[in-house]
mmCIF file of C-alpha atoms and ligand atoms in Angstrom:
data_model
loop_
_atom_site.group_PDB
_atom_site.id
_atom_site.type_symbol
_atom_site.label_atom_id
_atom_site.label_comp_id
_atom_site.label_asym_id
_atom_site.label_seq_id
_atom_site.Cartn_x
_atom_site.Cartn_y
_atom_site.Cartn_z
ATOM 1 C CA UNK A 353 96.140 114.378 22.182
ATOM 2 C CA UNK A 354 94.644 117.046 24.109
ATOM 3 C CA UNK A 355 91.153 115.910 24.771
ATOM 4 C CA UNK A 356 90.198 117.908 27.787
ATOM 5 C CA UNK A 357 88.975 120.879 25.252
ATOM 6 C CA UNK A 358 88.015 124.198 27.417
ATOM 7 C CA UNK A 359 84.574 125.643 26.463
ATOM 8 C CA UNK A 360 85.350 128.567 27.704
ATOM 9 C CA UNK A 361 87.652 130.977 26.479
ATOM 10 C CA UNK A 362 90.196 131.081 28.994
ATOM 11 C CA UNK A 363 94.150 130.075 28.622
ATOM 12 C CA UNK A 364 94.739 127.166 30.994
ATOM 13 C CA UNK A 365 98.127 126.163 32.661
ATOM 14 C CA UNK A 366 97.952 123.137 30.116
ATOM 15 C CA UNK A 367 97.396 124.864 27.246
ATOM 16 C CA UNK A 368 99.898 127.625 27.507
ATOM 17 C CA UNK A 369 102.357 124.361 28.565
ATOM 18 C CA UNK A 370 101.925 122.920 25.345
ATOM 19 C CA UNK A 371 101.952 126.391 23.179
ATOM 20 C CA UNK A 372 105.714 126.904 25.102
ATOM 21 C CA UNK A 373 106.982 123.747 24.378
ATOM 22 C CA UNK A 374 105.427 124.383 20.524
ATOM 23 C CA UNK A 375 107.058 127.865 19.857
ATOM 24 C CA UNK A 376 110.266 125.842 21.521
ATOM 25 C CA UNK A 377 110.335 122.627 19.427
ATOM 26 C CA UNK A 378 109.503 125.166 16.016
ATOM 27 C CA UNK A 379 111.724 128.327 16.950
ATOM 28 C CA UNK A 380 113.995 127.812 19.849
ATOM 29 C CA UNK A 381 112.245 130.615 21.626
ATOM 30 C CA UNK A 382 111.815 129.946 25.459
ATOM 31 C CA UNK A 383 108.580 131.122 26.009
ATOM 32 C CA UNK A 384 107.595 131.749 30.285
ATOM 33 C CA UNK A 385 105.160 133.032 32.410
ATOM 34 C CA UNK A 386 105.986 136.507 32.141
ATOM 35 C CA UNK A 387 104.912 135.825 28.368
ATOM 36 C CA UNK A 388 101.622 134.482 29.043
ATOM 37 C CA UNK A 389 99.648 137.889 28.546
ATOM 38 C CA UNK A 390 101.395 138.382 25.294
ATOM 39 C CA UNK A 391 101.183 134.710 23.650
ATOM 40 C CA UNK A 392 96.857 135.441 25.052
ATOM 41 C CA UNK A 393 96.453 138.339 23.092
ATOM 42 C CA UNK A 394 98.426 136.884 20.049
ATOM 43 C CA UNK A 395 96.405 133.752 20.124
ATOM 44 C CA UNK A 396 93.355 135.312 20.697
ATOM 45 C CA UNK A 397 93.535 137.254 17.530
ATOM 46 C CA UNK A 398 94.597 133.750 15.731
ATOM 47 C CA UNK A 399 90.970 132.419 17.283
ATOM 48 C CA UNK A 400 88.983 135.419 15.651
ATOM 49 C CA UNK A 401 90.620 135.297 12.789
ATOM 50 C CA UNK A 402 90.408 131.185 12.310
ATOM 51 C CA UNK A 403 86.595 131.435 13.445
ATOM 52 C CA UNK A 404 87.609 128.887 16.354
ATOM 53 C CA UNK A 405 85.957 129.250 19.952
ATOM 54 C CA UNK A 406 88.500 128.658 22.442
ATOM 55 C CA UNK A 407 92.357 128.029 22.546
ATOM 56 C CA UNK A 408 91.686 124.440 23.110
ATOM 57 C CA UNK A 409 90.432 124.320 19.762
ATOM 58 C CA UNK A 410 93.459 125.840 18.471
ATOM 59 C CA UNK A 411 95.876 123.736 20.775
ATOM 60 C CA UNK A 412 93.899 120.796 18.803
ATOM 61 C CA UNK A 413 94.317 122.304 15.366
ATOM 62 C CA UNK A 414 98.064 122.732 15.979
ATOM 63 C CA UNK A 415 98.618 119.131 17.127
ATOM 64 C CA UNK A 416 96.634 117.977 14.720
ATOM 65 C CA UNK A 417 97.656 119.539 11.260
ATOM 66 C CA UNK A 418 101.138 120.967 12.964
ATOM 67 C CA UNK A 419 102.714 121.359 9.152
ATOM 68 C CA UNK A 420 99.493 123.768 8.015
ATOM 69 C CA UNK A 421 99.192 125.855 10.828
ATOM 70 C CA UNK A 422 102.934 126.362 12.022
ATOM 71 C CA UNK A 423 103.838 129.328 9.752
ATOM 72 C CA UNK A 424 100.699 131.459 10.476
ATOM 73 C CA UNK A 425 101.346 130.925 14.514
ATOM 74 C CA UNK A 426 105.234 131.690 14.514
ATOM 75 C CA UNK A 427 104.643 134.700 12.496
ATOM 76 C CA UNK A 428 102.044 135.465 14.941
ATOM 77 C CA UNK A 429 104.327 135.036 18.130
ATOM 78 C CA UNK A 430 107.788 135.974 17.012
ATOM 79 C CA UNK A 431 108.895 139.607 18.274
ATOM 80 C CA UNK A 432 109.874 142.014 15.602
ATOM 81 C CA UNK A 433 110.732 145.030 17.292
ATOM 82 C CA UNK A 434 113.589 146.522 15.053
ATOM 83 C CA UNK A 435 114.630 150.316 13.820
ATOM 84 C CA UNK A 436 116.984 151.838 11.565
ATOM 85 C CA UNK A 437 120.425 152.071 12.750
ATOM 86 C CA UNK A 438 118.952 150.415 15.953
ATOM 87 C CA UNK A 439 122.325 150.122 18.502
ATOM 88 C CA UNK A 440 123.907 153.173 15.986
ATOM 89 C CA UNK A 441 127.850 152.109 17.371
ATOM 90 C CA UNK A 442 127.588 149.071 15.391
ATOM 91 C CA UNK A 443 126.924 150.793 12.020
ATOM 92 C CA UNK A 444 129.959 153.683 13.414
ATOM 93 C CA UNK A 445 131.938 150.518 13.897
ATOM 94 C CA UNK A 446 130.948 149.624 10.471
ATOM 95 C CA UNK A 447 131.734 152.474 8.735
ATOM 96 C CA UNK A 448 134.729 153.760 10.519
ATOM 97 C CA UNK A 449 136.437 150.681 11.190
ATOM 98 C CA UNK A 450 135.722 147.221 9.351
ATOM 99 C CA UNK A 451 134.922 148.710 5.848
ATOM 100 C CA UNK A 452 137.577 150.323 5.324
ATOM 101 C CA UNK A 453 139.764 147.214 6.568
ATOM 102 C CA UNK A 454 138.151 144.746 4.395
ATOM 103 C CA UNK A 455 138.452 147.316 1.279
ATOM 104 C CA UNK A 456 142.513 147.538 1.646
ATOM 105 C CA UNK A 457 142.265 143.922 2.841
ATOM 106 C CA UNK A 458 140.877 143.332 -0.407
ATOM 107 C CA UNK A 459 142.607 145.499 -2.656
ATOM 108 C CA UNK A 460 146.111 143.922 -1.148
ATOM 109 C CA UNK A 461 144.741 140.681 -1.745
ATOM 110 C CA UNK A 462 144.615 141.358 -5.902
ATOM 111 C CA UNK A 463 141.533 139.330 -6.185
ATOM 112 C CA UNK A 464 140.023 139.544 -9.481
ATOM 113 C CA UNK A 465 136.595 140.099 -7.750
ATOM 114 C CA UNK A 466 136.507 142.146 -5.316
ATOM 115 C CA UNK A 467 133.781 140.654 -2.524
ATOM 116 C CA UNK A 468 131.941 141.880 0.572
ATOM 117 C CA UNK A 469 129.434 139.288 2.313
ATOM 118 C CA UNK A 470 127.443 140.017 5.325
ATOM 119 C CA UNK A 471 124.294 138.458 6.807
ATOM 120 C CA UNK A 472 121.945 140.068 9.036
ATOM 121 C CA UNK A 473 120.757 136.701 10.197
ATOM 122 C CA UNK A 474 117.107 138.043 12.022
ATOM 123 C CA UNK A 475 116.340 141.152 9.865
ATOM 124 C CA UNK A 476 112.724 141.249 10.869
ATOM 125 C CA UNK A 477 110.962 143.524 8.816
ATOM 126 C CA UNK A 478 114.461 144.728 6.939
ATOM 127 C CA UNK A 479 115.752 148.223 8.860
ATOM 128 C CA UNK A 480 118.802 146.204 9.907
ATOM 129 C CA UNK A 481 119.875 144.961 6.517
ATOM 130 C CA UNK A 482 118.982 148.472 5.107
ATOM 131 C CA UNK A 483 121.079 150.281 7.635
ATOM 132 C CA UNK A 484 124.141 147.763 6.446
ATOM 133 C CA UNK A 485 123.397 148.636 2.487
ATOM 134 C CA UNK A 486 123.502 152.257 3.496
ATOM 135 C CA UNK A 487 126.596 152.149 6.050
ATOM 136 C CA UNK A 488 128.391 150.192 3.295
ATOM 137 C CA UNK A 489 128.018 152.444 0.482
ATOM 138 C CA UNK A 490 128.269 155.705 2.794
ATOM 139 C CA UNK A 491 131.818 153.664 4.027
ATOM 140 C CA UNK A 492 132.606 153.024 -0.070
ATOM 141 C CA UNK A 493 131.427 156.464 -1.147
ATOM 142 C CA UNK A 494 128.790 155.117 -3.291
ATOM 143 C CA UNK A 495 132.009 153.487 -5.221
ATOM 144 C CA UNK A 496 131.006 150.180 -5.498
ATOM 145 C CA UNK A 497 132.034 149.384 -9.286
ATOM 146 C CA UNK A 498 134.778 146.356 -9.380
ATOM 147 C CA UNK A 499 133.357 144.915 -6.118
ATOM 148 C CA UNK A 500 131.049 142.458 -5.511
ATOM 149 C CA UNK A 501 128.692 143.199 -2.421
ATOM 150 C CA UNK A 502 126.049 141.035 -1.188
ATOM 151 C CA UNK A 503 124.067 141.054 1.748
ATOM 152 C CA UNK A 504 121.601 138.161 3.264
ATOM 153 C CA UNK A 505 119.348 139.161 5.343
ATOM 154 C CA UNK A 506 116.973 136.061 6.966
ATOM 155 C CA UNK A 507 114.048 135.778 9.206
ATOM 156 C CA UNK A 508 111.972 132.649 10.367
ATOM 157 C CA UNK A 509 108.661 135.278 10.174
ATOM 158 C CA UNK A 510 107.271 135.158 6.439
ATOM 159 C CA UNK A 511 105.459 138.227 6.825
ATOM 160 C CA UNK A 512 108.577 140.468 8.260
ATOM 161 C CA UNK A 513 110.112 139.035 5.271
ATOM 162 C CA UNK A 514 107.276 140.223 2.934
ATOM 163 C CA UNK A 515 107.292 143.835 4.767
ATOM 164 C CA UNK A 516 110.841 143.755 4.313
ATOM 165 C CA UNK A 517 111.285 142.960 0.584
ATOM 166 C CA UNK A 518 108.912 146.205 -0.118
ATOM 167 C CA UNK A 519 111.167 148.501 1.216
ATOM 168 C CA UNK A 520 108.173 150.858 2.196
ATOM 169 C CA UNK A 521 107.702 151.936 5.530
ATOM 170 C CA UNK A 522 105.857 155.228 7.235
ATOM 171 C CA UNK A 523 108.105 158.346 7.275
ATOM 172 C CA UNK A 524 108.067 158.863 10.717
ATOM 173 C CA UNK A 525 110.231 155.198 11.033
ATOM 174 C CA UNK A 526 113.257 157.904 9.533
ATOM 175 C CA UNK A 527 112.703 160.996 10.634
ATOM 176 C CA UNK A 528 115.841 160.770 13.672
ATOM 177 C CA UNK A 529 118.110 159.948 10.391
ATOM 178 C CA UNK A 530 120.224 162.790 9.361
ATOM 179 C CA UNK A 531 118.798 164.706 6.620
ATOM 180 C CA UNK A 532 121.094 163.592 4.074
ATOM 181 C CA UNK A 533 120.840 159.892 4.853
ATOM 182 C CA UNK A 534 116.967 160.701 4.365
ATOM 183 C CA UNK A 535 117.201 162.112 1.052
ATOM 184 C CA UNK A 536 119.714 159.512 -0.252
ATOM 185 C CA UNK A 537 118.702 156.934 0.153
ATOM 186 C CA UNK A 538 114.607 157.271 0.915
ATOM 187 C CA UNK A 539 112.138 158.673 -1.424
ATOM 188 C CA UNK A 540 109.293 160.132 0.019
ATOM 189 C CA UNK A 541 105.884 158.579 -1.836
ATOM 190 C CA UNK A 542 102.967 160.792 -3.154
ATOM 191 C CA UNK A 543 99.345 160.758 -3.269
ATOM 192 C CA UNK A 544 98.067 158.017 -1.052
ATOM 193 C CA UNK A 545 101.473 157.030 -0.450
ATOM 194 C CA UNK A 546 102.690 160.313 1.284
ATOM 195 C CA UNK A 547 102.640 159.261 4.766
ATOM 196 C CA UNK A 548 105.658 156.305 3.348
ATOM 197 C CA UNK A 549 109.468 156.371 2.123
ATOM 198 C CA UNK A 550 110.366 154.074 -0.345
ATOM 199 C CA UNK A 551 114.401 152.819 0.149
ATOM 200 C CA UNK A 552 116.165 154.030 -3.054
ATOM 201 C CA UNK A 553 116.373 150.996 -5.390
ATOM 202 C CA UNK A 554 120.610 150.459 -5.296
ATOM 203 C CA UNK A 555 120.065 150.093 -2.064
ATOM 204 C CA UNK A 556 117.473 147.524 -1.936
ATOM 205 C CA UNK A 557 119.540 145.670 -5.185
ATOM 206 C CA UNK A 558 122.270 144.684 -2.464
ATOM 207 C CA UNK A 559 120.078 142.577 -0.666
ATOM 208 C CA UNK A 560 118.386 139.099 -0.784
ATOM 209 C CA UNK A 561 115.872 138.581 1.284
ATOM 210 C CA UNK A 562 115.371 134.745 2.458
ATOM 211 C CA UNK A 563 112.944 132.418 4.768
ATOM 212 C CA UNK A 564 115.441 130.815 7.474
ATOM 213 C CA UNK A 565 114.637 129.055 10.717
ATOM 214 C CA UNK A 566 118.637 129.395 12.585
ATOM 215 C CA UNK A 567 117.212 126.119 14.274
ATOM 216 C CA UNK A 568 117.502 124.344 11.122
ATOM 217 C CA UNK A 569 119.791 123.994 7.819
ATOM 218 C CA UNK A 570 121.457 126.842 6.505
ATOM 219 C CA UNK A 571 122.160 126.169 3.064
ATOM 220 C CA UNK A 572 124.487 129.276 1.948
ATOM 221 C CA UNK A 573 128.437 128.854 0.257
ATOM 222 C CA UNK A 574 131.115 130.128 1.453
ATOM 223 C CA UNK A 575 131.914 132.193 4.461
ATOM 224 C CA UNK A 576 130.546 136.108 5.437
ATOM 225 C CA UNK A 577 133.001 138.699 6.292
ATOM 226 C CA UNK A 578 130.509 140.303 9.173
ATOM 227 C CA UNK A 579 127.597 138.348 10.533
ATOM 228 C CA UNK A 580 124.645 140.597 12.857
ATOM 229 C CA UNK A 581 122.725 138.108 15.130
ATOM 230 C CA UNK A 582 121.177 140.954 16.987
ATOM 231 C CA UNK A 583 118.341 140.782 19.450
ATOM 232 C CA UNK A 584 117.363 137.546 18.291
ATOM 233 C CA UNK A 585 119.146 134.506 20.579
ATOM 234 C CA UNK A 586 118.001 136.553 23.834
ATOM 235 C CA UNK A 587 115.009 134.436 23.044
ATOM 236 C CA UNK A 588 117.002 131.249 23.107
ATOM 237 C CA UNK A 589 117.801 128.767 26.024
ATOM 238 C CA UNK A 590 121.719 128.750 26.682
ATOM 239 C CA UNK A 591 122.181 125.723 24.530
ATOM 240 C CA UNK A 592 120.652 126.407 21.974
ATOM 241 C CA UNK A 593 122.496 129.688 21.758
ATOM 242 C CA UNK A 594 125.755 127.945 22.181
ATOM 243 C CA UNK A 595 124.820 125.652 19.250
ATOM 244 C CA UNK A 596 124.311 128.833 17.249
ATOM 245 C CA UNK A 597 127.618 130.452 17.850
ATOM 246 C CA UNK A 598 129.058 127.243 17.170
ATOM 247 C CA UNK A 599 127.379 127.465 13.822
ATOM 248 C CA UNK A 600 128.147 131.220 13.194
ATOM 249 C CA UNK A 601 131.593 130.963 14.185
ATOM 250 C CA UNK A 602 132.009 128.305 11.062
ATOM 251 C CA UNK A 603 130.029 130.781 8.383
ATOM 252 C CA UNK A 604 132.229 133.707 9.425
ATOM 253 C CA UNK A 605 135.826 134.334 7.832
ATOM 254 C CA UNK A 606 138.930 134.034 9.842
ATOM 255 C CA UNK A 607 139.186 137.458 11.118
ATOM 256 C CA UNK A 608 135.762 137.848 10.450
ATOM 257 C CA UNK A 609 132.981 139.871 12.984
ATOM 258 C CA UNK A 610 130.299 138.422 14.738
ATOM 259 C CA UNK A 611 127.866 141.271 15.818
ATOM 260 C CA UNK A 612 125.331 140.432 18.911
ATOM 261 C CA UNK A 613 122.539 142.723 20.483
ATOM 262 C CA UNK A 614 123.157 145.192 23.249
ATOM 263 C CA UNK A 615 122.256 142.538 26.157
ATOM 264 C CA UNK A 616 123.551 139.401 24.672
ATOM 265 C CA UNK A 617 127.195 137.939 24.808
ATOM 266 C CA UNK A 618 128.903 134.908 24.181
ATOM 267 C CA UNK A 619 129.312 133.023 27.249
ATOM 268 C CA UNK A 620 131.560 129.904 25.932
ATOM 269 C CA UNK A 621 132.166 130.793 22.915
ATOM 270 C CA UNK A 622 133.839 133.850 23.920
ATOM 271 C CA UNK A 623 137.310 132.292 23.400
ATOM 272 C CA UNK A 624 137.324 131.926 20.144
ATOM 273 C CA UNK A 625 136.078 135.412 19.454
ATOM 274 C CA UNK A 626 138.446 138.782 20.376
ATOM 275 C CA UNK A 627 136.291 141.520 21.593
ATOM 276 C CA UNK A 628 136.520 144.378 19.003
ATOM 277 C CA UNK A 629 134.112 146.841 20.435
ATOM 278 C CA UNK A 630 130.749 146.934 22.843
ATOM 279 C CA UNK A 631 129.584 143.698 21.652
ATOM 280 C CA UNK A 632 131.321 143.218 18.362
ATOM 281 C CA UNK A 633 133.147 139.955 18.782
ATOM 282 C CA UNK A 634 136.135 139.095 16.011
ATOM 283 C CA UNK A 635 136.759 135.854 15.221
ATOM 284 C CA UNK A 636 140.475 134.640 15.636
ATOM 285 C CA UNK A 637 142.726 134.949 12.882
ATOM 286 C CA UNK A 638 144.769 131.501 13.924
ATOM 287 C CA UNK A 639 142.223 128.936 12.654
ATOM 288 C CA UNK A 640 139.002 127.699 11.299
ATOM 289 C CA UNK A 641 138.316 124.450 12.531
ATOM 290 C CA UNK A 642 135.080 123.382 13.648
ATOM 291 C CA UNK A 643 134.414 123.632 17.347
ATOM 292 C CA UNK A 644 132.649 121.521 18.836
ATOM 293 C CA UNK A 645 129.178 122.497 20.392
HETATM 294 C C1 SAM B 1467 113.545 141.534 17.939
HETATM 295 S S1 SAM B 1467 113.765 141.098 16.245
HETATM 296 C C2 SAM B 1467 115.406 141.674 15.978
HETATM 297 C C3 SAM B 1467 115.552 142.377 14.646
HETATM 298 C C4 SAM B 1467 116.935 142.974 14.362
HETATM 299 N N1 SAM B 1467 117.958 141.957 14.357
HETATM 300 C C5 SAM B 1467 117.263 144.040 15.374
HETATM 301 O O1 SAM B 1467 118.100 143.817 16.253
HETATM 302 O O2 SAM B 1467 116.684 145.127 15.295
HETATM 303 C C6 SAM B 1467 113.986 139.328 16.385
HETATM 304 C C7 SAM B 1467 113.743 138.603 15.068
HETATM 305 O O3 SAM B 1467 114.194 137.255 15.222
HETATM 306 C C8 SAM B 1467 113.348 136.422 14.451
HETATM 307 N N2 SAM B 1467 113.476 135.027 14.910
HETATM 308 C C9 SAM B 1467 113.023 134.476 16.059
HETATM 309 N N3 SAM B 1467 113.303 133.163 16.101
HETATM 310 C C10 SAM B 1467 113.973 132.875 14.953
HETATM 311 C C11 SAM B 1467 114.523 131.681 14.390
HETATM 312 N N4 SAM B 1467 114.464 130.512 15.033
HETATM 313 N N5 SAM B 1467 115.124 131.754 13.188
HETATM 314 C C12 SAM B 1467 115.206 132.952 12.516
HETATM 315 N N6 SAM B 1467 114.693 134.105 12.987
HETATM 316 C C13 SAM B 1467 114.088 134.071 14.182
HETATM 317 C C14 SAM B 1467 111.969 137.016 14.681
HETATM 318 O O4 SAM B 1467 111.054 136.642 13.680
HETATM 319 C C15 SAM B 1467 112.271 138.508 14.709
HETATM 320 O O5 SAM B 1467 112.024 139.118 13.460
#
C-alpha cells in the first residue's frame, strides 16, 4: 500500500511510477516521462471531479477499490485522437482495390450468403468504422442486397464507445469531405442541433459497436476479411504488440488485410504478412496455422 500520502497537490516520482505501471497492467499502454504533463492534467480533473485532495488520495483509491475505479481512469487517459477518412490511402485502397476483390472473390465462390467482415479494432469515438461503412457501400454502389456486411468496431474507452454509437458529431468534423460524401451519408441537424451531422441510419445499421480491452479475450466467430489496428499499438511495448499481431494474424482470413497506422509496422511478424500498400500488410495465402508469439 501506498502510505506515504502527499498533502500537497503535487505528482511525485512515486506516484506517477505506480499510475504507469497501472495504465500498463489495465491497457498495455507504456506510459513515460514525456507523458507526465498529460497523465497531471488528466488526473487532476479525476481529483475535482471525485472531490479528492491530492493524487495520493487517488493512487490510494485505485489500489484500493482497483475494479470500481478502473473504467472511469482508462477512459480518462486513453488517447482518442481520430478523423474521418484519417490516413485517406487506406480507404482508396479500400475502395479501389480489396472491395472489389472480395466481391468477385465472393461471387466465384457461389456462396449462398454472400459475407463481408471487417473490424476496426480501436474505433475511438467511431469516424474510422464510419469511413469503412461509407467506403464499402461507395465501393458496392449502395448495392448491398444478397450480401451480408458486418462491421465491428471496438474500443477499451466506454465513453468513445458511447460518442460513437450516436453517430452525432459537430459539422465542422466533415466539412474537408467531398460534398457528395457529405450529403449522403450525413444529415445536417436543426434547431439546437444545427451546429451537428447525424450519419445516415444504413450506414450506422452496418455496425456494432462493442467494449474490448485487445489485452484480454476476444470472444468473436469466425475470421474478418480486413482488420484496421490503426494508431492504437504505438502505445504498446514491443511485446505486447507482437502478442497482438500474433492474435490478429489468427482472426484474419487467409489472404486477408491487416491495416496498421501511418508510423507503426510489423517488426516480426512481418513474414507472415505480404506488403500490399503503405502499411497495408496481407496475410499469406499458404496457411493458417497459429504462430507462435
Ligand atoms: C488514437 S486512437 C486511434 C483511433 C483510430 N483507430 C484512428 O486511427 O483514427 C487510439 C484508440 O485506442 C484505444 N485503446 C487504447 N488501448 C486499448 C486497448 N488495450 N484495447 C482497446 N482499445 C485501446 C483508445 O481508447 C483510443 O480510442
Amino acid at each position: 500500500m501506498m502510505d506515504d500520502r502527499n498533502e500537497d497537490n503535487s505528482l511525485s516520482t512515486k506516484e506517477f511510477k505506480f499510475i504507469c505501471q497501472f495504465v500498463h497492467s489495465a491497457t498495455g499502454i507504456l506510459l513515460n516521462e514525456s507523458k507526465r504533463e498529460m497523465v497531471y492534467r488528466r488526473l487532476s480533473r479525476i481529483i475535482r471531479e471525485r472531490q479528492l485532495s491530492s493524487f495520493s488520495d487517488y493512487c490510494y483509491l485505485l489500489q484500493t477499490k482497483p475494479e470500481e475505479e478502473e473504467g472511469y481512469f482508462i477512459n480518462a487517459i486513453t488517447t482518442n485522437l481520430t478523423s474521418f477518412f484519417r490516413e485517406n490511402h487506406h480507404f482508396e485502397y479500400l475502395q479501389q482495390h480489396e472491395i472489389p476483390k472480395i466481391i468477385s472473390q465472393k461471387i466465384k465462390s457461389l456462396e449462398q450468403k454472400k459475407s463481408i467482415r471487417i473490424w476496426s479494432s480501436a474505433c475511438s469515438t467511431g469516424e474510422e468504422p464510419y469511413s469503412i461503412a461509407i467506403t464499402l457501400l461507395e465501393a458496392m454502389q449502395t448495392q448491398l442486397s444478397g450480401w451480408h456486411v458486418k462491421i465491428l468496431a471496438t474500443d477499451i474507452d466506454s465513453n468513445v464507445l458511447a460518442k460513437a454509437a450516436t453517430g452525432i458529431y459537430e459539422s465542422n468534423r466533415i466539412d474537408d469531405l467531398p460534398k457528395q460524401i457529405q450529403q449522403q451519408y450525413f444529415i445536417q441537424g436543426a434547431g439546437i442541433n444545427s451546429k451537428n451531422v447525424k450519419v445516415v441510419k444504413n450506414i450506422r445499421d452496418l455496425i456494432t459497436f462493442k467494449h474490448l480491452n485487445l489485452l484480454h479475450d476476444w470472444p468473436m466467430k469466425g475470421l474478418f476479411d480486413v482488420i484496421f489496428c490503426r494508431n492504437v499499438i504505438i502505445y504498446f511495448d514491443k511485446p505486447t504488440q507482437q502478442e497482438l499481431f500474433s492474435r490478429y494474424y489468427e482472426y484474419i482470413k487467409p489472404g486477408g488485410l491487416l491495416i496498421l497506422g501511418h508510423s507503426e509496422n510489423l517488426g516480426a511478424y512481418q513474414k507472415y504478412f505480404s506488403n500490399s500498400g503503405r502499411t497495408v500488410f496481407r496475410k499469406l495465402e499458404s496457411s493458417n496455422q497459429v504462430v507462435a508469439g
